[in-house]
CSV table of C-alpha atoms and ligand atoms in Angstrom, one decimal:
chain,number,residue,atom,x,y,z
A,1,MET,CA,30.6,3.5,51.5
A,2,ALA,CA,28.5,1.6,49.0
A,3,LEU,CA,25.5,3.5,50.3
A,4,HIS,CA,27.0,6.8,49.1
A,5,ARG,CA,28.2,5.5,45.9
A,6,LYS,CA,27.3,8.1,43.2
A,7,ARG,CA,29.0,6.6,40.2
A,8,ASP,CA,27.2,3.9,38.2
A,9,SER,CA,29.1,0.8,39.2
A,10,GLY,CA,27.6,-1.4,36.5
A,11,LEU,CA,26.0,-3.5,39.1
A,12,ASP,CA,23.0,-1.2,39.9
A,13,ASP,CA,19.5,-2.0,38.7
A,14,VAL,CA,18.7,0.1,35.6
A,15,PHE,CA,16.2,2.2,37.7
A,16,ALA,CA,18.7,2.7,40.6
A,17,THR,CA,21.5,4.6,38.8
A,18,PRO,CA,22.5,8.3,39.1
A,19,LEU,CA,20.7,8.9,35.8
A,20,SER,CA,17.4,7.5,37.2
A,21,GLU,CA,17.5,9.6,40.4
A,22,LYS,CA,16.3,12.7,38.6
A,23,PRO,CA,14.1,13.6,35.7
A,24,LEU,CA,15.9,13.2,32.4
A,25,PRO,CA,17.6,16.3,31.0
A,26,LYS,CA,15.4,18.8,29.2
A,27,TYR,CA,17.8,21.6,28.3
A,28,ARG,CA,21.4,20.5,28.8
A,29,MET,CA,23.3,17.4,27.9
A,30,PRO,CA,24.5,15.5,31.0
A,31,ASP,CA,28.2,16.0,31.9
A,32,GLY,CA,29.0,12.3,32.1
A,33,GLU,CA,28.1,9.0,30.7
A,34,SER,CA,25.6,6.4,31.8
A,35,ARG,CA,25.1,2.7,31.2
A,36,PRO,CA,23.3,2.0,27.9
A,37,GLU,CA,20.7,-0.2,29.5
A,38,SER,CA,19.6,2.4,32.0
A,39,ALA,CA,19.6,5.2,29.4
A,40,TYR,CA,17.6,2.9,27.1
A,41,GLU,CA,15.1,1.9,29.8
A,42,LEU,CA,14.5,5.5,30.9
A,43,VAL,CA,14.0,6.8,27.3
A,44,ARG,CA,11.8,3.8,26.5
A,45,ALA,CA,9.7,4.4,29.6
A,46,GLU,CA,9.1,8.0,28.6
A,47,LEU,CA,7.9,6.9,25.2
A,48,LEU,CA,5.1,4.8,26.9
A,49,LEU,CA,3.4,8.2,27.2
A,50,ASP,CA,2.9,8.2,23.5
A,51,GLY,CA,-0.4,6.9,22.2
A,52,ASN,CA,-0.5,3.2,21.1
A,53,SER,CA,0.1,3.3,17.4
A,54,ALA,CA,-2.0,0.3,16.8
A,55,GLN,CA,-5.0,2.2,18.1
A,56,ASN,CA,-4.1,5.3,16.2
A,57,LEU,CA,-6.9,5.3,13.6
A,58,ALA,CA,-6.0,8.9,12.6
A,59,THR,CA,-2.9,7.9,10.7
A,60,PHE,CA,-2.5,6.5,7.2
A,61,THR,CA,1.0,5.4,7.9
A,62,THR,CA,2.3,1.9,8.6
A,63,THR,CA,2.1,0.8,12.2
A,64,TRP,CA,2.6,-2.9,11.8
A,65,SER,CA,5.7,-4.6,10.4
A,66,GLY,CA,6.8,-8.2,10.5
A,67,ASP,CA,10.1,-9.5,11.8
A,68,GLU,CA,11.7,-9.7,8.4
A,69,THR,CA,11.0,-6.1,7.7
A,70,ARG,CA,12.5,-5.2,11.1
A,71,ARG,CA,15.6,-7.3,10.3
A,72,LEU,CA,16.2,-5.7,6.9
A,73,MET,CA,15.8,-2.3,8.5
A,74,ALA,CA,18.4,-3.1,11.1
A,75,ASP,CA,20.7,-4.7,8.5
A,76,SER,CA,20.7,-1.6,6.5
A,77,LEU,CA,20.9,1.0,9.3
A,78,ASP,CA,24.3,2.0,7.9
A,79,LYS,CA,23.3,2.4,4.3
A,80,ASN,CA,23.1,5.9,2.9
A,81,LEU,CA,20.8,5.9,-0.1
A,82,VAL,CA,22.7,8.7,-1.7
A,83,ASP,CA,25.9,6.8,-2.0
A,84,LYS,CA,25.0,5.1,-5.3
A,85,ASP,CA,28.6,4.2,-6.0
A,86,GLU,CA,29.3,2.6,-2.7
A,87,TYR,CA,26.0,0.8,-2.4
A,88,PRO,CA,25.1,0.0,-6.0
A,89,GLN,CA,22.8,-2.8,-5.1
A,90,THR,CA,20.6,-0.5,-2.9
A,91,ALA,CA,20.6,1.9,-5.9
A,92,GLU,CA,19.5,-1.0,-8.1
A,93,ILE,CA,16.7,-1.9,-5.7
A,94,GLU,CA,15.5,1.6,-5.7
A,95,ASN,CA,15.4,1.6,-9.5
A,96,ARG,CA,13.5,-1.8,-9.5
A,97,CYS,CA,10.9,-0.3,-7.3
A,98,VAL,CA,10.4,2.7,-9.6
A,99,HIS,CA,10.0,0.4,-12.6
A,100,ILE,CA,7.6,-1.9,-10.7
A,101,LEU,CA,5.5,1.1,-9.7
A,102,ALA,CA,5.5,2.5,-13.3
A,103,ASP,CA,4.3,-0.9,-14.4
A,104,LEU,CA,1.7,-1.0,-11.6
A,105,TRP,CA,0.4,2.4,-12.7
A,106,ASN,CA,0.3,1.4,-16.3
A,107,ALA,CA,3.1,3.7,-17.8
A,108,PRO,CA,3.1,3.1,-21.6
A,109,ASP,CA,6.8,2.1,-21.4
A,110,HIS,CA,7.6,1.3,-17.8
A,111,ARG,CA,11.2,0.6,-18.5
A,112,GLY,CA,11.6,4.1,-19.8
A,113,ALA,CA,9.6,5.8,-17.1
A,114,MET,CA,11.5,8.1,-14.7
A,115,GLY,CA,11.1,8.2,-11.0
A,116,CYS,CA,12.7,8.2,-7.6
A,117,SER,CA,12.2,7.4,-4.0
A,118,THR,CA,11.6,10.3,-1.5
A,119,THR,CA,11.0,10.7,2.2
A,120,GLY,CA,7.3,10.5,1.6
A,121,SER,CA,4.5,12.0,-0.5
A,122,SER,CA,5.4,15.5,0.6
A,123,GLU,CA,8.8,15.5,-0.9
A,124,ALA,CA,7.4,13.7,-4.0
A,125,ALA,CA,4.7,16.4,-4.3
A,126,MET,CA,7.5,19.1,-4.2
A,127,LEU,CA,9.3,17.3,-7.0
A,128,GLY,CA,6.1,16.7,-9.1
A,129,GLY,CA,5.1,20.3,-8.6
A,130,LEU,CA,8.6,21.6,-9.6
A,131,ALA,CA,8.6,19.6,-12.8
A,132,LEU,CA,5.2,21.1,-13.7
A,133,LYS,CA,6.4,24.6,-12.9
A,134,TRP,CA,9.6,24.1,-15.0
A,135,ARG,CA,7.8,22.7,-18.0
A,136,TRP,CA,5.2,25.5,-17.9
A,137,ARG,CA,7.9,28.1,-17.7
A,138,GLN,CA,10.0,26.6,-20.5
A,139,ARG,CA,6.9,26.6,-22.7
A,140,ARG,CA,5.9,30.2,-21.8
A,141,GLU,CA,9.5,31.4,-22.5
A,142,ARG,CA,9.5,29.6,-25.8
A,143,GLU,CA,6.3,31.4,-26.7
A,144,GLY,CA,7.8,34.7,-25.5
A,145,LYS,CA,5.0,35.1,-22.9
A,146,PRO,CA,5.4,36.2,-19.3
A,147,ALA,CA,6.2,33.3,-16.9
A,148,ASP,CA,6.0,35.0,-13.5
A,149,ARG,CA,2.5,34.1,-12.2
A,150,PRO,CA,2.2,30.4,-12.2
A,151,ASN,CA,-0.8,28.8,-10.5
A,152,LEU,CA,-1.7,25.2,-9.5
A,153,VAL,CA,-5.4,24.2,-9.5
A,154,CYS,CA,-6.6,21.6,-7.0
A,155,GLY,CA,-9.4,20.5,-4.6
A,156,PRO,CA,-9.1,19.9,-0.9
A,157,VAL,CA,-5.4,19.0,-1.0
A,158,GLN,CA,-3.2,17.8,1.8
A,159,VAL,CA,-1.0,20.5,3.4
A,160,CYS,CA,2.1,19.4,1.3
A,161,TRP,CA,0.6,21.2,-1.7
A,162,GLU,CA,0.1,24.4,0.3
A,163,LYS,CA,3.8,24.1,1.3
A,164,PHE,CA,4.8,23.5,-2.4
A,165,ALA,CA,2.9,26.6,-3.4
A,166,ARG,CA,4.4,28.8,-0.7
A,167,TYR,CA,8.0,27.5,-0.9
A,168,PHE,CA,8.2,27.6,-4.7
A,169,ASP,CA,6.1,30.7,-5.3
A,170,VAL,CA,3.1,29.3,-7.0
A,171,GLU,CA,-0.4,30.5,-6.5
A,172,LEU,CA,-2.6,27.7,-5.1
A,173,ARG,CA,-6.1,27.9,-6.6
A,174,GLN,CA,-8.0,25.7,-4.3
A,175,VAL,CA,-11.5,24.9,-5.6
A,176,PRO,CA,-14.0,25.0,-2.7
A,177,LEU,CA,-16.1,21.9,-2.0
A,178,GLU,CA,-19.6,21.9,-3.4
A,179,PRO,CA,-22.4,20.9,-1.0
A,180,GLY,CA,-22.4,17.2,-0.6
A,181,ALA,CA,-19.0,16.8,-2.4
A,182,THR,CA,-16.1,14.8,-1.0
A,183,GLY,CA,-13.6,16.3,-3.5
A,184,LEU,CA,-13.0,18.3,-6.6
A,185,ARG,CA,-15.8,18.0,-9.3
A,186,PRO,CA,-14.7,18.2,-12.9
A,187,HIS,CA,-17.2,20.8,-14.0
A,188,GLN,CA,-15.6,23.3,-11.5
A,189,LEU,CA,-12.3,23.4,-13.4
A,190,SER,CA,-13.1,25.8,-16.2
A,191,HIS,CA,-13.5,28.6,-13.7
A,192,TYR,CA,-10.0,28.1,-12.3
A,193,VAL,CA,-7.7,27.0,-15.2
A,194,ASP,CA,-6.0,29.6,-17.3
A,195,GLU,CA,-2.8,30.1,-19.3
A,196,ASN,CA,-0.8,30.3,-16.1
A,197,THR,CA,-1.9,27.0,-14.8
A,198,ILE,CA,1.1,24.7,-14.4
A,199,GLY,CA,-1.1,21.7,-13.7
A,200,VAL,CA,-4.1,20.3,-11.9
A,201,VAL,CA,-3.6,18.0,-8.8
A,202,ALA,CA,-6.1,15.2,-8.6
A,203,ILE,CA,-6.2,13.2,-5.4
A,204,LEU,CA,-6.7,9.5,-5.2
A,205,GLY,CA,-7.8,9.3,-1.6
A,206,VAL,CA,-8.7,12.8,-0.3
A,207,THR,CA,-7.1,13.1,3.2
A,208,PHE,CA,-10.3,14.6,4.7
A,209,THR,CA,-12.9,12.2,3.4
A,210,CYS,CA,-10.9,9.2,2.0
A,211,ASP,CA,-12.9,9.3,-1.2
A,212,TYR,CA,-11.2,9.3,-4.6
A,213,GLU,CA,-11.5,12.3,-6.9
A,214,PRO,CA,-12.7,11.2,-10.4
A,215,VAL,CA,-9.4,11.5,-12.2
A,216,GLU,CA,-10.7,10.2,-15.5
A,217,LYS,CA,-13.5,12.8,-15.6
A,218,ILE,CA,-11.1,15.5,-14.5
A,219,ALA,CA,-8.9,14.5,-17.5
A,220,LYS,CA,-12.0,14.7,-19.8
A,221,ALA,CA,-12.9,18.1,-18.5
A,222,LEU,CA,-9.4,19.2,-19.2
A,223,ASP,CA,-9.7,17.7,-22.7
A,224,ALA,CA,-12.8,19.9,-23.2
A,225,ILE,CA,-11.0,22.9,-21.9
A,226,GLN,CA,-8.2,22.2,-24.4
A,227,ALA,CA,-10.6,21.8,-27.3
A,228,ASN,CA,-12.2,25.2,-26.4
A,229,THR,CA,-9.2,27.3,-25.4
A,230,GLY,CA,-6.1,25.5,-26.6
A,231,LEU,CA,-4.8,25.2,-23.0
A,232,ASP,CA,-3.0,21.9,-22.5
A,233,VAL,CA,-3.0,21.4,-18.8
A,234,PRO,CA,-1.2,18.3,-17.3
A,235,ILE,CA,-2.5,16.3,-14.3
A,236,HIS,CA,-0.4,15.2,-11.4
A,237,VAL,CA,-2.1,12.6,-9.3
A,238,ASP,CA,-1.5,12.7,-5.6
A,239,ALA,CA,-2.1,9.0,-5.0
A,240,ALA,CA,-0.4,9.1,-1.5
A,241,SER,CA,-2.8,6.4,-0.3
A,242,GLY,CA,-4.8,5.3,-3.4
A,243,GLY,CA,-1.7,4.5,-5.5
A,244,PHE,CA,-1.2,1.3,-3.4
A,245,VAL,CA,-4.9,0.5,-3.1
A,246,ALA,CA,-6.6,1.0,-6.4
A,247,PRO,CA,-4.3,-1.1,-8.6
A,248,PHE,CA,-5.0,-4.1,-6.4
A,249,VAL,CA,-8.7,-3.9,-5.4
A,250,GLN,CA,-10.1,-1.4,-7.9
A,251,PRO,CA,-8.2,-2.5,-11.0
A,252,ASP,CA,-10.8,-1.2,-13.5
A,253,LEU,CA,-10.7,2.3,-12.1
A,254,VAL,CA,-8.8,4.4,-14.7
A,255,TRP,CA,-6.8,7.0,-12.8
A,256,ASP,CA,-3.2,6.5,-13.7
A,257,PHE,CA,-0.9,6.6,-16.8
A,258,ARG,CA,-3.6,5.0,-18.9
A,259,LEU,CA,-4.8,8.6,-19.0
A,260,GLU,CA,-2.5,10.5,-21.3
A,261,ARG,CA,-2.9,13.7,-19.5
A,262,VAL,CA,-1.5,12.2,-16.3
A,263,ALA,CA,2.2,13.4,-16.3
A,264,SER,CA,3.3,12.2,-12.9
A,265,ILE,CA,2.1,10.4,-9.8
A,266,ASN,CA,3.2,10.4,-6.2
A,267,ALA,CA,2.5,7.8,-3.5
A,268,SER,CA,3.5,7.1,0.1
A,269,GLY,CA,5.3,3.7,0.4
A,270,HIS,CA,4.9,4.1,4.1
A,271,LYS,CA,1.1,4.3,3.9
A,272,TYR,CA,-0.8,1.6,2.0
A,273,GLY,CA,2.5,0.7,0.3
A,274,LEU,CA,3.1,-1.3,3.6
A,275,ALA,CA,6.8,-0.1,4.0
A,276,PRO,CA,7.9,1.3,7.3
A,277,LEU,CA,8.0,5.1,7.8
A,278,GLY,CA,10.2,7.2,5.7
A,279,VAL,CA,9.6,6.3,2.0
A,280,GLY,CA,7.5,7.8,-0.8
A,281,TRP,CA,7.7,7.7,-4.6
A,282,ALA,CA,7.4,10.0,-7.5
A,283,VAL,CA,7.1,8.7,-11.0
A,284,TRP,CA,6.8,10.5,-14.4
A,285,ARG,CA,5.2,8.8,-17.4
A,286,GLN,CA,8.3,9.3,-19.5
A,287,ALA,CA,11.7,10.8,-19.0
A,288,ASP,CA,11.2,13.9,-21.0
A,289,LEU,CA,8.5,15.1,-18.6
A,290,LEU,CA,11.2,15.7,-16.0
A,291,PRO,CA,13.2,18.8,-17.2
A,292,ASP,CA,16.9,18.1,-17.5
A,293,ASP,CA,18.0,21.1,-15.4
A,294,LEU,CA,16.2,19.7,-12.3
A,295,VAL,CA,18.3,16.6,-12.5
A,296,PHE,CA,21.7,16.2,-10.8
A,297,ARG,CA,24.1,13.5,-11.7
A,298,VAL,CA,26.0,11.5,-9.1
A,299,SER,CA,28.8,9.0,-9.8
A,300,TYR,CA,27.7,5.4,-10.0
A,301,LEU,CA,29.7,2.4,-10.9
A,302,GLY,CA,32.3,4.4,-12.8
A,303,GLY,CA,29.6,6.3,-14.7
A,304,GLU,CA,26.9,8.6,-13.5
A,305,MET,CA,23.3,8.3,-12.4
A,306,PRO,CA,20.6,11.0,-12.6
A,307,THR,CA,19.1,12.0,-9.3
A,308,PHE,CA,16.2,14.3,-8.4
A,309,ALA,CA,15.7,14.9,-4.7
A,310,LEU,CA,15.4,17.7,-2.1
A,311,ASN,CA,17.5,15.7,0.4
A,312,PHE,CA,21.0,14.4,0.2
A,313,SER,CA,21.7,11.7,2.8
A,314,ARG,CA,18.8,9.4,3.5
A,315,PRO,CA,18.4,5.9,5.0
A,316,GLY,CA,18.4,3.0,2.6
A,317,GLY,CA,16.4,0.7,4.8
A,318,GLU,CA,12.9,1.9,3.9
A,319,VAL,CA,13.5,1.5,0.2
A,320,ILE,CA,14.9,-2.0,0.8
A,321,ALA,CA,11.9,-2.8,3.0
A,322,GLN,CA,9.6,-1.6,0.2
A,323,TYR,CA,11.2,-3.9,-2.3
A,324,TYR,CA,11.0,-6.7,0.2
A,325,ALA,CA,7.2,-6.1,0.5
A,326,PHE,CA,6.9,-6.2,-3.3
A,327,VAL,CA,8.8,-9.5,-3.5
A,328,ARG,CA,7.2,-11.0,-0.4
A,329,LEU,CA,3.6,-10.2,-1.1
A,330,GLY,CA,3.3,-9.9,-4.9
A,331,ARG,CA,0.2,-8.5,-6.4
A,332,GLU,CA,-2.0,-11.1,-4.8
A,333,GLY,CA,-0.6,-10.5,-1.4
A,334,TYR,CA,-1.3,-6.8,-1.6
A,335,ARG,CA,-4.8,-7.4,-3.0
A,336,ARG,CA,-5.7,-9.7,-0.1
A,337,ILE,CA,-4.4,-7.2,2.5
A,338,GLN,CA,-6.2,-4.2,1.0
A,339,GLN,CA,-9.4,-6.2,0.5
A,340,ALA,CA,-9.3,-7.3,4.1
A,341,CYS,CA,-8.9,-3.7,5.2
A,342,LEU,CA,-11.8,-2.6,2.8
A,343,ASP,CA,-14.0,-5.4,4.2
A,344,ALA,CA,-13.3,-4.3,7.8
A,345,ALA,CA,-14.0,-0.7,6.9
A,346,ALA,CA,-17.3,-1.5,5.2
A,347,GLY,CA,-18.3,-3.6,8.3
A,348,LEU,CA,-17.5,-0.7,10.6
A,349,ALA,CA,-19.4,1.7,8.3
A,350,GLU,CA,-22.5,-0.6,8.6
A,351,ARG,CA,-22.2,-0.7,12.4
A,352,VAL,CA,-21.8,3.1,12.6
A,353,ALA,CA,-24.8,3.7,10.3
A,354,ARG,CA,-27.0,1.4,12.4
A,355,MET,CA,-26.2,3.3,15.6
A,356,GLY,CA,-28.6,6.1,14.7
A,357,PRO,CA,-26.9,9.4,15.4
A,358,PHE,CA,-24.5,9.3,12.5
A,359,GLU,CA,-24.6,9.9,8.8
A,360,LEU,CA,-22.0,8.3,6.6
A,361,LEU,CA,-19.9,10.6,4.4
A,362,TYR,CA,-17.9,7.7,3.0
A,363,ASP,CA,-18.9,4.1,3.6
A,364,GLY,CA,-15.6,2.3,3.0
A,365,ARG,CA,-16.6,1.1,-0.4
A,366,GLY,CA,-14.9,2.0,-3.7
A,367,ALA,CA,-12.0,4.1,-2.4
A,368,LEU,CA,-9.7,3.9,0.6
A,369,PRO,CA,-10.3,1.4,3.4
A,370,ALA,CA,-11.7,4.0,5.8
A,371,VAL,CA,-15.0,5.4,7.1
A,372,SER,CA,-16.0,9.0,7.6
A,373,PHE,CA,-19.2,10.2,9.1
A,374,THR,CA,-21.0,13.3,10.5
A,375,LEU,CA,-23.6,13.8,13.2
A,376,ARG,CA,-27.1,13.6,11.6
A,377,ASP,CA,-28.8,15.9,14.1
A,378,ALA,CA,-27.5,19.5,14.4
A,379,SER,CA,-29.1,19.7,17.9
A,380,SER,CA,-27.3,16.5,19.2
A,381,PRO,CA,-26.5,16.7,22.9
A,382,PHE,CA,-22.9,15.9,22.1
A,383,SER,CA,-20.4,16.8,19.4
A,384,LEU,CA,-18.0,14.6,17.5
A,385,TYR,CA,-15.2,16.3,19.5
A,386,ASP,CA,-16.9,14.9,22.7
A,387,LEU,CA,-17.0,11.5,21.1
A,388,SER,CA,-13.3,11.7,20.2
A,389,ASP,CA,-12.5,12.5,23.8
A,390,GLN,CA,-14.6,9.6,25.1
A,391,LEU,CA,-12.9,7.1,22.7
A,392,ARG,CA,-9.5,8.4,23.9
A,393,MET,CA,-10.3,7.0,27.3
A,394,ARG,CA,-10.1,3.5,25.8
A,395,GLY,CA,-6.9,4.4,23.9
A,396,TRP,CA,-8.6,4.9,20.5
A,397,GLN,CA,-7.3,7.9,18.6
A,398,VAL,CA,-10.0,8.9,16.2
A,399,PRO,CA,-9.9,12.5,15.0
A,400,ALA,CA,-12.9,14.9,14.6
A,401,TYR,CA,-12.3,18.0,12.4
A,402,PRO,CA,-14.1,20.4,10.1
A,403,LEU,CA,-14.2,19.8,6.3
A,404,PRO,CA,-12.1,22.1,4.1
A,405,PRO,CA,-13.4,25.5,2.6
A,406,GLY,CA,-16.8,25.2,1.1
A,407,ARG,CA,-18.1,22.8,3.7
A,408,GLU,CA,-16.2,24.1,6.8
A,409,ASP,CA,-19.4,24.1,8.9
A,410,THR,CA,-19.5,20.3,8.7
A,411,VAL,CA,-17.5,18.5,11.4
A,412,ILE,CA,-16.6,14.9,10.6
A,413,MET,CA,-15.0,11.9,12.2
A,414,ARG,CA,-12.6,9.7,10.2
A,415,VAL,CA,-11.4,6.1,10.9
A,416,LEU,CA,-8.6,4.6,8.8
A,417,VAL,CA,-8.4,0.9,8.5
A,418,ARG,CA,-4.9,-0.3,7.4
A,419,HIS,CA,-2.7,-3.3,7.6
A,420,GLY,CA,-2.8,-4.7,11.1
A,421,VAL,CA,-6.2,-3.2,11.9
A,422,SER,CA,-8.4,-6.3,11.9
A,423,ALA,CA,-12.1,-6.9,11.8
A,424,ASP,CA,-11.9,-7.8,15.5
A,425,GLU,CA,-10.4,-4.4,16.3
A,426,THR,CA,-13.0,-2.5,14.3
A,427,ALA,CA,-15.8,-4.4,16.0
A,428,LEU,CA,-14.3,-3.5,19.4
A,429,LEU,CA,-14.1,0.1,18.3
A,430,ALA,CA,-17.8,0.0,17.2
A,431,ASP,CA,-18.7,-1.3,20.7
A,432,ASP,CA,-16.8,1.6,22.3
A,433,ILE,CA,-18.5,4.1,20.0
A,434,ARG,CA,-21.9,2.8,20.9
A,435,ALA,CA,-21.1,2.8,24.6
A,436,SER,CA,-19.7,6.4,24.3
A,437,VAL,CA,-22.8,7.6,22.5
A,438,GLU,CA,-25.0,6.1,25.3
A,439,ARG,CA,-22.9,7.9,28.0
A,440,LEU,CA,-22.8,11.2,26.1
A,441,SER,CA,-26.6,11.1,25.4
A,442,LYS,CA,-27.3,10.6,29.1
A,443,GLY,CA,-24.9,13.4,30.0
A,444,ALA,CA,-22.0,12.9,32.4
A,445,PRO,CA,-23.1,11.6,35.9
A,446,PRO,CA,-23.2,14.3,38.6
A,447,ASP,CA,-20.2,14.5,40.9
A,448,SER,CA,-22.2,13.0,43.9
A,449,GLU,CA,-22.9,9.8,41.9
A,450,ARG,CA,-19.3,9.5,40.8
A,451,GLN,CA,-18.1,9.7,44.4
A,452,ALA,CA,-20.6,7.1,45.5
A,453,PHE,CA,-19.3,4.9,42.8
A,454,HIS,CA,-15.7,5.3,43.8
A,455,HIS,CA,-16.1,5.0,47.6
B,1,PLP,C1,-0.4,11.7,3.6
B,1,PLP,C2,-0.7,12.5,2.3
B,1,PLP,C3,0.3,13.3,1.8
B,1,PLP,C4,1.6,13.5,2.5
B,1,PLP,O1,2.3,12.3,2.5
B,1,PLP,P1,3.6,12.0,3.4
B,1,PLP,O2,4.0,10.7,2.9
B,1,PLP,O3,3.0,12.0,4.8
B,1,PLP,O4,4.6,13.1,3.2
B,1,PLP,C5,0.0,14.0,0.7
B,1,PLP,N1,-1.2,13.8,0.0
B,1,PLP,C6,-2.1,13.0,0.5
B,1,PLP,C7,-3.4,12.9,-0.3
B,1,PLP,C8,-1.9,12.3,1.7
B,1,PLP,O5,-2.9,11.5,2.1
């Protein structure tokens, strides 16, 4: 009888239950229940097919978290960030983070700065873009001028800005890359900015090349445009990655609220902010830059609290973990981590440069802890896509892709070095790049040889 038992008796091995007899459901929920341990093991085993996140050098986002972060995340699994009245201390912690960031980014009065957490830089970009659009429209209406053709001027932006433009009906004026450029160059602006420009997006850490755009010079170019034409165009800095790098390791770089033209800044807490996935930040230099009719009020401790967000319910844990990182690391802790990443990136850049076939596009110095490079020789026997495939065999995920419009004929490879990617790991990667180059330069061995090898 026991041999024909079909129901999970609770004694079976997790891999010898009715649930484990067949592939897991793809289209229809099972009719009955299973033991949690066996369902857990089966789902977990499927996930082993994912790449190893520690070797994912394509992502900017956090892949290493300590035990305390994991504990705080588990402790706050039940906290809905939107319930300000029910979880006032979580709301307080969110506010503290906003003020800490406003201070870090040199807001003139960081206690009076306005901001909020978001699900990431994408939501923060939508909010920053909306505030620009609203303010531009209010001004145009006050002046009795048409306000139906807004545009946003930017360089090689991340896809979130293309989404903002499409979803909120704004023309995206993307300035093409000049030869040799890794981002927007200030002198290009005057050809793109006009009376319908709601703002210019400057990027601190261009996704494609990892270099910073020169925010201060962009601000100066806009000052000159204002002097010549009267157009007063604000800047939003997309500091998704750089917002948590520059303040610690490039403190003299002027890119933030020290520039009066910078109205708002976004950053991803879950990138170099070192928080786990699911948190970003948007901060405005002062409250009046955020138009009142974009703000909703929710009840909070008997009173009300202003909120600005696209989502309603959201987990509180990521914000709490962000605050933990601020408290735990302090400025010195962040500085040491980002500096270690920069050093590892610069070391990798030197190794890559010495190999011969590559030309560095960004050498890991002065901007994000990353390296980007191209193939020096157009007639190389292999492409960077081939190299990417070879590295994948050792588990490394290193993307190859073409540059944005203007330099779309250039294919590059990019390696991101972030918290948890050590100098040891980058040295091992360099060894694997060298070995792959040797293999690719020789060409793949003929089939007969392969078989002899395997016999
Ligand atoms: C990653 C990134 C974004 C999008 O941020 P998410 O936090 O992933 O939503 C936007 N801009 C830049 C420059 C980025 O690097």
